[in-house]
Tab-separated table of C-alpha atoms and ligand atoms in Angstrom:
chain	number	residue	atom	x	y	z
A	177	MET	CA	-0.007	0.008	0.026
A	178	THR	CA	1.335	3.442	-0.886
A	179	LEU	CA	0.720	6.313	1.409
A	180	ALA	CA	-1.106	9.180	-0.286
A	181	PRO	CA	0.608	12.525	0.040
A	182	GLU	CA	-0.843	14.974	2.551
A	183	ALA	CA	-2.976	16.962	0.090
A	184	ASP	CA	-4.564	13.813	-1.323
A	185	GLU	CA	-5.494	12.658	2.122
A	186	SER	CA	-7.296	15.861	2.920
A	187	GLU	CA	-9.250	15.529	-0.340
A	188	LEU	CA	-10.135	11.905	0.492
A	189	ARG	CA	-11.207	12.992	3.957
A	190	ALA	CA	-13.438	15.702	2.427
A	191	VAL	CA	-15.134	13.087	0.200
A	192	PHE	CA	-15.626	10.804	3.213
A	193	GLU	CA	-17.139	13.585	5.262
A	194	ALA	CA	-19.410	14.681	2.488
A	195	THR	CA	-20.676	11.123	2.113
A	196	ILE	CA	-21.463	10.948	5.849
A	197	GLU	CA	-23.102	14.368	5.660
A	198	ARG	CA	-25.432	13.156	2.870
A	199	HIS	CA	-26.320	10.090	5.023
A	200	ASP	CA	-24.951	8.000	2.166
A	201	ARG	CA	-23.022	4.728	2.534
A	202	ILE	CA	-19.284	4.209	2.933
A	203	GLU	CA	-18.284	1.145	0.888
A	204	PRO	CA	-15.352	-1.245	1.455
A	205	ARG	CA	-13.086	0.278	-1.245
A	206	ASP	CA	-13.779	3.869	-0.185
A	207	TRP	CA	-11.152	5.771	1.770
A	208	MET	CA	-12.020	6.016	5.456
A	209	PRO	CA	-10.230	7.323	8.511
A	210	GLU	CA	-8.443	4.583	10.422
A	211	ALA	CA	-10.452	5.347	13.564
A	212	TYR	CA	-13.723	4.879	11.622
A	213	ARG	CA	-12.518	1.471	10.282
A	214	LYS	CA	-11.568	0.426	13.793
A	215	THR	CA	-14.877	1.562	15.314
A	216	VAL	CA	-16.924	-0.281	12.642
A	217	ILE	CA	-14.796	-3.422	13.088
A	218	ARG	CA	-15.335	-3.301	16.830
A	219	GLN	CA	-19.091	-2.758	16.599
A	220	VAL	CA	-19.736	-5.349	13.818
A	221	ALA	CA	-17.486	-7.944	15.434
A	222	GLN	CA	-19.177	-7.452	18.788
A	223	HIS	CA	-22.523	-7.886	17.018
A	224	ALA	CA	-21.378	-11.024	15.190
A	225	HIS	CA	-20.005	-12.551	18.388
A	226	SER	CA	-23.319	-11.828	20.117
A	227	GLU	CA	-25.260	-13.723	17.470
A	228	ILE	CA	-22.970	-16.724	17.756
A	229	ILE	CA	-22.697	-16.801	21.552
A	230	GLY	CA	-26.473	-16.127	21.683
A	231	MET	CA	-27.055	-19.555	20.207
A	232	GLN	CA	-25.901	-21.223	23.444
A	233	PRO	CA	-28.505	-20.203	26.049
A	234	GLU	CA	-31.344	-21.262	23.767
A	235	GLY	CA	-29.562	-24.211	22.125
A	236	ASN	CA	-29.537	-25.537	25.671
A	237	TRP	CA	-33.298	-26.312	25.348
A	238	ILE	CA	-33.458	-27.853	21.868
A	239	THR	CA	-33.270	-31.413	23.145
A	240	ARG	CA	-35.911	-30.657	25.810
A	241	ALA	CA	-38.503	-28.835	23.760
A	242	PRO	CA	-42.014	-29.757	24.958
A	243	SER	CA	-43.355	-30.673	21.474
A	244	LEU	CA	-42.198	-31.227	17.914
A	245	ARG	CA	-43.686	-27.891	16.931
A	246	ARG	CA	-41.724	-26.008	19.611
A	247	LYS	CA	-38.592	-27.890	18.676
A	248	ALA	CA	-38.926	-26.959	15.014
A	249	ILE	CA	-39.439	-23.318	15.887
A	250	LEU	CA	-36.487	-23.196	18.291
A	251	LEU	CA	-34.174	-25.017	15.852
A	252	ALA	CA	-35.092	-22.555	13.120
A	253	LYS	CA	-34.458	-19.616	15.425
A	254	VAL	CA	-31.081	-20.819	16.620
A	255	GLN	CA	-30.021	-21.565	13.041
A	256	ASP	CA	-31.069	-18.000	12.034
A	257	GLU	CA	-28.692	-16.668	14.752
A	258	ALA	CA	-25.852	-18.682	13.209
A	259	GLY	CA	-26.710	-17.098	9.846
A	260	HIS	CA	-26.740	-13.590	11.385
A	261	GLY	CA	-23.306	-14.247	12.770
A	262	LEU	CA	-22.051	-15.328	9.372
A	263	TYR	CA	-23.426	-12.300	7.484
A	264	LEU	CA	-21.836	-10.024	10.088
A	265	TYR	CA	-18.446	-11.753	10.083
A	266	SER	CA	-18.514	-11.386	6.267
A	267	ALA	CA	-19.379	-7.647	6.602
A	268	CYS	CA	-16.454	-7.308	9.019
A	269	GLU	CA	-14.064	-9.102	6.621
A	270	THR	CA	-14.632	-6.366	4.058
A	271	LEU	CA	-12.670	-4.121	6.424
A	272	GLY	CA	-9.542	-6.243	6.238
A	273	VAL	CA	-9.841	-8.513	9.270
A	274	SER	CA	-10.397	-12.286	8.869
A	275	ARG	CA	-13.043	-14.365	10.489
A	276	LEU	CA	-10.354	-16.511	12.101
A	277	GLU	CA	-8.782	-13.394	13.706
A	278	LEU	CA	-12.188	-12.282	14.910
A	279	THR	CA	-12.958	-15.711	16.409
A	280	GLU	CA	-9.589	-15.692	18.152
A	281	MET	CA	-10.226	-12.271	19.605
A	282	LEU	CA	-13.547	-13.531	20.930
A	283	ILE	CA	-12.150	-16.625	22.632
A	284	ASN	CA	-9.153	-14.694	23.990
A	285	GLY	CA	-11.501	-12.161	25.545
A	286	LYS	CA	-10.119	-9.234	23.445
A	287	GLN	CA	-13.533	-8.564	21.901
A	288	LYS	CA	-16.849	-8.604	23.684
A	289	TYR	CA	-20.346	-9.791	23.012
A	290	SER	CA	-23.690	-8.717	24.464
A	291	SER	CA	-23.844	-9.032	28.272
A	292	ILE	CA	-27.326	-10.658	28.039
A	293	PHE	CA	-25.901	-14.003	26.890
A	294	ASN	CA	-24.032	-14.442	30.154
A	295	TYR	CA	-27.273	-15.146	32.001
A	296	PRO	CA	-28.486	-18.753	32.269
A	297	THR	CA	-31.683	-20.205	30.826
A	298	LEU	CA	-33.439	-22.011	33.644
A	299	SER	CA	-36.833	-23.005	32.188
A	300	TYR	CA	-38.542	-23.368	28.819
A	301	ALA	CA	-40.333	-20.067	29.532
A	302	ASP	CA	-36.864	-18.459	29.050
A	303	VAL	CA	-37.051	-19.427	25.354
A	304	GLY	CA	-40.227	-17.304	25.120
A	305	THR	CA	-38.835	-14.463	27.207
A	306	ILE	CA	-35.621	-14.312	25.208
A	307	GLY	CA	-37.614	-14.110	21.986
A	308	TRP	CA	-39.964	-11.476	23.339
A	309	LEU	CA	-37.531	-9.272	25.288
A	310	VAL	CA	-34.025	-10.006	23.986
A	311	ASP	CA	-34.904	-10.258	20.295
A	312	GLY	CA	-37.299	-7.337	20.967
A	313	ALA	CA	-34.389	-5.252	22.280
A	314	ALA	CA	-32.282	-6.390	19.306
A	315	ILE	CA	-34.960	-5.107	16.948
A	316	CYS	CA	-35.048	-1.686	18.664
A	317	ASN	CA	-31.290	-1.562	18.293
A	318	GLN	CA	-31.084	-2.923	14.765
A	319	VAL	CA	-33.880	-1.221	12.854
A	320	PRO	CA	-32.018	2.180	12.960
A	321	LEU	CA	-28.820	0.321	12.006
A	322	CYS	CA	-30.336	-0.507	8.595
A	323	ARG	CA	-29.354	3.130	7.904
A	324	THR	CA	-25.894	2.905	9.396
A	325	SER	CA	-23.142	4.560	7.332
A	326	TYR	CA	-21.125	1.437	6.549
A	327	GLY	CA	-22.752	-0.228	3.522
A	328	PRO	CA	-22.153	-3.972	4.158
A	329	TYR	CA	-23.283	-3.590	7.784
A	330	GLY	CA	-26.469	-1.705	6.928
A	331	ARG	CA	-27.427	-4.169	4.188
A	332	SER	CA	-26.929	-7.212	6.430
A	333	MET	CA	-29.126	-5.529	9.045
A	334	ILE	CA	-32.083	-5.322	6.645
A	335	ARG	CA	-32.291	-9.100	6.314
A	336	ILE	CA	-31.432	-9.731	9.952
A	337	CYS	CA	-34.258	-7.451	11.145
A	338	LYS	CA	-36.822	-9.450	9.196
A	339	GLU	CA	-35.719	-12.620	10.939
A	340	GLU	CA	-35.557	-10.915	14.320
A	341	SER	CA	-39.198	-9.994	14.059
A	342	PHE	CA	-40.064	-13.670	13.578
A	343	HIS	CA	-37.965	-14.384	16.667
A	344	GLN	CA	-39.810	-11.837	18.734
A	345	ARG	CA	-43.196	-13.134	17.653
A	346	GLN	CA	-42.420	-16.757	18.310
A	347	GLY	CA	-41.308	-15.783	21.831
A	348	TYR	CA	-44.450	-13.760	22.433
A	349	GLU	CA	-46.621	-16.573	21.112
A	350	LEU	CA	-44.923	-19.130	23.365
A	351	LEU	CA	-45.480	-16.919	26.409
A	352	ALA	CA	-49.089	-16.184	25.404
A	353	THR	CA	-49.737	-19.949	25.146
A	354	MET	CA	-48.194	-20.576	28.570
A	355	MET	CA	-50.205	-17.703	30.087
A	356	ARG	CA	-53.398	-19.469	28.910
A	357	GLY	CA	-52.212	-22.679	30.526
A	358	THR	CA	-51.904	-23.753	34.164
A	359	ASP	CA	-51.012	-21.671	37.228
A	360	GLU	CA	-47.663	-23.305	37.228
A	361	GLN	CA	-47.014	-22.257	33.627
A	362	ARG	CA	-48.048	-18.688	34.421
A	363	GLU	CA	-45.648	-18.646	37.366
A	364	MET	CA	-42.889	-19.941	35.110
A	365	VAL	CA	-43.464	-17.042	32.703
A	366	GLN	CA	-43.550	-14.413	35.455
A	367	GLU	CA	-40.379	-15.786	37.094
A	368	SER	CA	-38.620	-15.765	33.738
A	369	VAL	CA	-39.676	-12.201	32.961
A	370	ASN	CA	-38.498	-11.092	36.403
A	371	ARG	CA	-35.022	-12.447	35.643
A	372	PHE	CA	-34.706	-11.100	32.130
A	373	TRP	CA	-36.276	-7.648	32.297
A	374	TRP	CA	-33.336	-5.713	33.681
A	375	PRO	CA	-30.638	-7.536	31.729
A	376	ALA	CA	-32.680	-6.851	28.546
A	377	LEU	CA	-32.667	-3.118	29.317
A	378	MET	CA	-28.915	-3.282	29.839
A	379	MET	CA	-28.505	-4.524	26.265
A	380	PHE	CA	-28.627	-0.914	25.042
A	381	GLY	CA	-25.390	-0.214	26.839
A	382	PRO	CA	-24.555	2.214	29.660
A	383	PRO	CA	-26.441	5.513	30.137
A	384	ASP	CA	-25.509	8.221	27.577
A	385	ASP	CA	-23.494	10.257	30.084
A	386	ASP	CA	-21.342	7.178	30.712
A	387	SER	CA	-20.971	6.046	27.074
A	388	PRO	CA	-17.650	7.499	25.812
A	389	ASN	CA	-17.942	6.233	22.153
A	390	THR	CA	-21.543	7.331	21.470
A	391	ALA	CA	-20.838	10.917	20.313
A	392	GLN	CA	-18.209	9.921	17.730
A	393	SER	CA	-20.223	6.963	16.522
A	394	MET	CA	-23.267	9.198	16.002
A	395	ALA	CA	-21.174	11.821	14.198
A	396	TRP	CA	-19.932	9.130	11.803
A	397	GLY	CA	-23.475	7.817	11.270
A	398	ILE	CA	-22.477	4.388	12.633
A	399	LYS	CA	-24.982	4.732	15.405
A	400	ARG	CA	-28.236	6.528	14.689
A	401	ASN	CA	-29.666	6.786	18.213
A	402	THR	CA	-28.254	7.049	21.714
A	403	ASN	CA	-28.432	4.206	24.210
A	404	ASP	CA	-30.980	5.972	26.445
A	405	ASP	CA	-33.184	6.866	23.477
A	406	LEU	CA	-33.313	3.221	22.366
A	407	ARG	CA	-33.928	1.988	25.925
A	408	GLN	CA	-36.923	4.366	26.161
A	409	ARG	CA	-38.288	2.991	22.896
A	410	MET	CA	-37.963	-0.551	24.181
A	411	VAL	CA	-39.858	0.264	27.425
A	412	ASP	CA	-42.626	2.078	25.543
A	413	MET	CA	-42.980	-0.804	23.061
A	414	THR	CA	-42.977	-3.491	25.701
A	415	VAL	CA	-45.352	-2.145	28.396
A	416	PRO	CA	-48.566	-2.662	26.357
A	417	GLN	CA	-47.345	-6.123	25.264
A	418	ALA	CA	-46.777	-7.095	28.928
A	419	LYS	CA	-50.276	-5.939	29.715
A	420	ALA	CA	-51.714	-8.009	26.869
A	421	LEU	CA	-49.793	-11.037	28.082
A	422	GLY	CA	-50.863	-10.526	31.698
A	423	VAL	CA	-47.331	-10.350	33.133
A	424	THR	CA	-45.900	-7.753	35.448
A	425	LEU	CA	-42.634	-5.979	34.653
A	426	PRO	CA	-40.481	-5.991	37.844
A	427	ASP	CA	-40.021	-2.245	38.172
A	428	PRO	CA	-41.952	-0.348	40.897
A	429	GLU	CA	-41.006	2.978	39.251
A	430	LEU	CA	-42.570	2.106	35.915
A	431	ARG	CA	-45.401	4.495	35.060
A	432	TRP	CA	-46.820	6.519	32.188
A	433	ASN	CA	-45.674	10.118	32.039
A	434	GLU	CA	-48.457	12.187	30.441
A	435	GLU	CA	-46.224	15.193	29.832
A	436	ARG	CA	-43.451	13.263	28.057
A	437	GLN	CA	-45.909	10.850	26.415
A	438	SER	CA	-43.540	8.123	27.444
A	439	HIS	CA	-42.971	5.802	30.387
A	440	ASP	CA	-40.790	6.678	33.343
A	441	PHE	CA	-38.842	3.720	34.596
A	442	GLY	CA	-36.133	2.734	37.133
A	443	SER	CA	-32.484	2.397	36.519
A	444	PRO	CA	-30.847	-0.996	35.823
A	445	ASP	CA	-28.102	-2.046	38.232
A	446	TRP	CA	-25.085	-0.691	36.374
A	447	ASP	CA	-22.644	-2.274	38.796
A	448	GLU	CA	-24.021	-5.660	37.796
A	449	PHE	CA	-23.687	-4.658	34.100
A	450	LYS	CA	-20.022	-3.698	34.576
A	451	ASP	CA	-19.376	-6.901	36.410
A	452	VAL	CA	-20.934	-8.995	33.629
A	453	ILE	CA	-19.120	-7.225	30.774
A	454	THR	CA	-15.779	-7.539	32.560
A	455	GLY	CA	-16.218	-11.315	32.653
A	456	ASN	CA	-17.874	-12.003	35.982
A	457	GLY	CA	-21.408	-12.758	34.932
A	458	PRO	CA	-23.018	-16.106	35.856
A	459	CYS	CA	-22.098	-17.815	32.553
A	460	ASN	CA	-19.136	-15.924	30.987
A	461	THR	CA	-16.583	-18.698	31.556
A	462	GLN	CA	-18.943	-21.407	30.387
A	463	ARG	CA	-19.903	-19.504	27.164
A	464	ILE	CA	-16.307	-18.863	26.119
A	465	ALA	CA	-15.165	-22.347	27.023
A	466	HIS	CA	-17.978	-23.797	24.889
A	467	ARG	CA	-17.057	-21.531	21.945
A	468	ARG	CA	-13.376	-22.417	22.291
A	469	ARG	CA	-14.183	-26.150	22.297
A	470	ALA	CA	-16.390	-25.800	19.206
A	471	HIS	CA	-13.582	-23.906	17.474
A	472	GLU	CA	-11.040	-26.589	18.344
A	473	ASP	CA	-13.387	-29.393	17.359
A	474	GLY	CA	-13.862	-27.712	13.978
A	475	ALA	CA	-10.151	-27.426	13.264
A	476	TRP	CA	-10.130	-30.552	11.047
A	477	VAL	CA	-12.889	-29.134	8.874
A	478	ARG	CA	-10.934	-25.914	8.276
A	479	GLU	CA	-7.773	-27.837	7.541
A	480	ALA	CA	-9.518	-30.190	5.155
A	481	ALA	CA	-11.169	-27.276	3.360
A	482	MET	CA	-7.804	-25.508	2.974
A	483	ALA	CA	-6.121	-28.681	1.700
A	484	PHE	CA	-8.919	-29.179	-0.807
A	485	ALA	CA	-8.719	-25.590	-2.002
A	486	ALA	CA	-4.919	-25.854	-2.348
A	487	ARG	CA	-5.269	-29.010	-4.461
A	488	GLY	CA	-7.851	-27.294	-6.628
A	489	ALA	CA	-5.481	-24.395	-7.166
A	490	GLU	CA	-2.658	-26.767	-8.245
A	491	ALA	CA	-4.798	-28.646	-10.761
B	596	FE2	FE1	-29.953	-12.469	15.541
B	597	FE2	FE1	-32.772	-13.284	17.056
């Protein structure tokens, strides 16, 4: 790679900035500031890792699904998450980092994934709650990302969002079915919602005044909304759904604010959040150990594929 002389770089920078200004897309071959490239890699990698690690808590229930129908739904959902991970790793590779490097950064703890997947799944109601609340939060986060400034990321989001809305609906439908069932089933749902509500709200990241990267990411059009803005949307979207289901959201401060035309709500436990993202959540060690084992178990497949490709190149 040759380094462009100073004047050229300022021209390239002006083109980049004008593209961002127009809310247009930056494409893989376009010039971009190094810090932009790094920020997009970090965000897309973290997103890809979340999709892949997110397969574990629900995959845990595939062999114990209560019916063939539920098993088919759950299998399809978990497979979708694998697909999301793959689109996102591919989007990330357009920025000059390989999927192998990304996987290694995940299993060495150098890159993160969503804190939500470090919580255990303790009952089948959790499959429903994850679909309803966790995929619901993912939708709030990802719909605005369809307009993110990096082209391959935004385009992958469009397809992912369609699948996420199926995920959210299957979760809601499972919970609605259980709520029409026995007292024991209703208790299972409420207990599950009590455990997942706050971690789901934490998925939007720390409060805006404690989120050092937000301003730059918004200026570059990578992020389109702040964490607190998205969290508010999630609460406003979920409250009527909880009412329709007949479950209580475990927040005594939750109430409608007529003036703001929005709900007021309590603050998640940010100390717990920090603890979980720094590796001390209930399942961090287990999730990474499982991912590392799967990577090692798959080594022979990668080696065989490389040998096959090399032989094809020789022929
Ligand atoms: Fe997903
Ligand atoms: Fe999903």
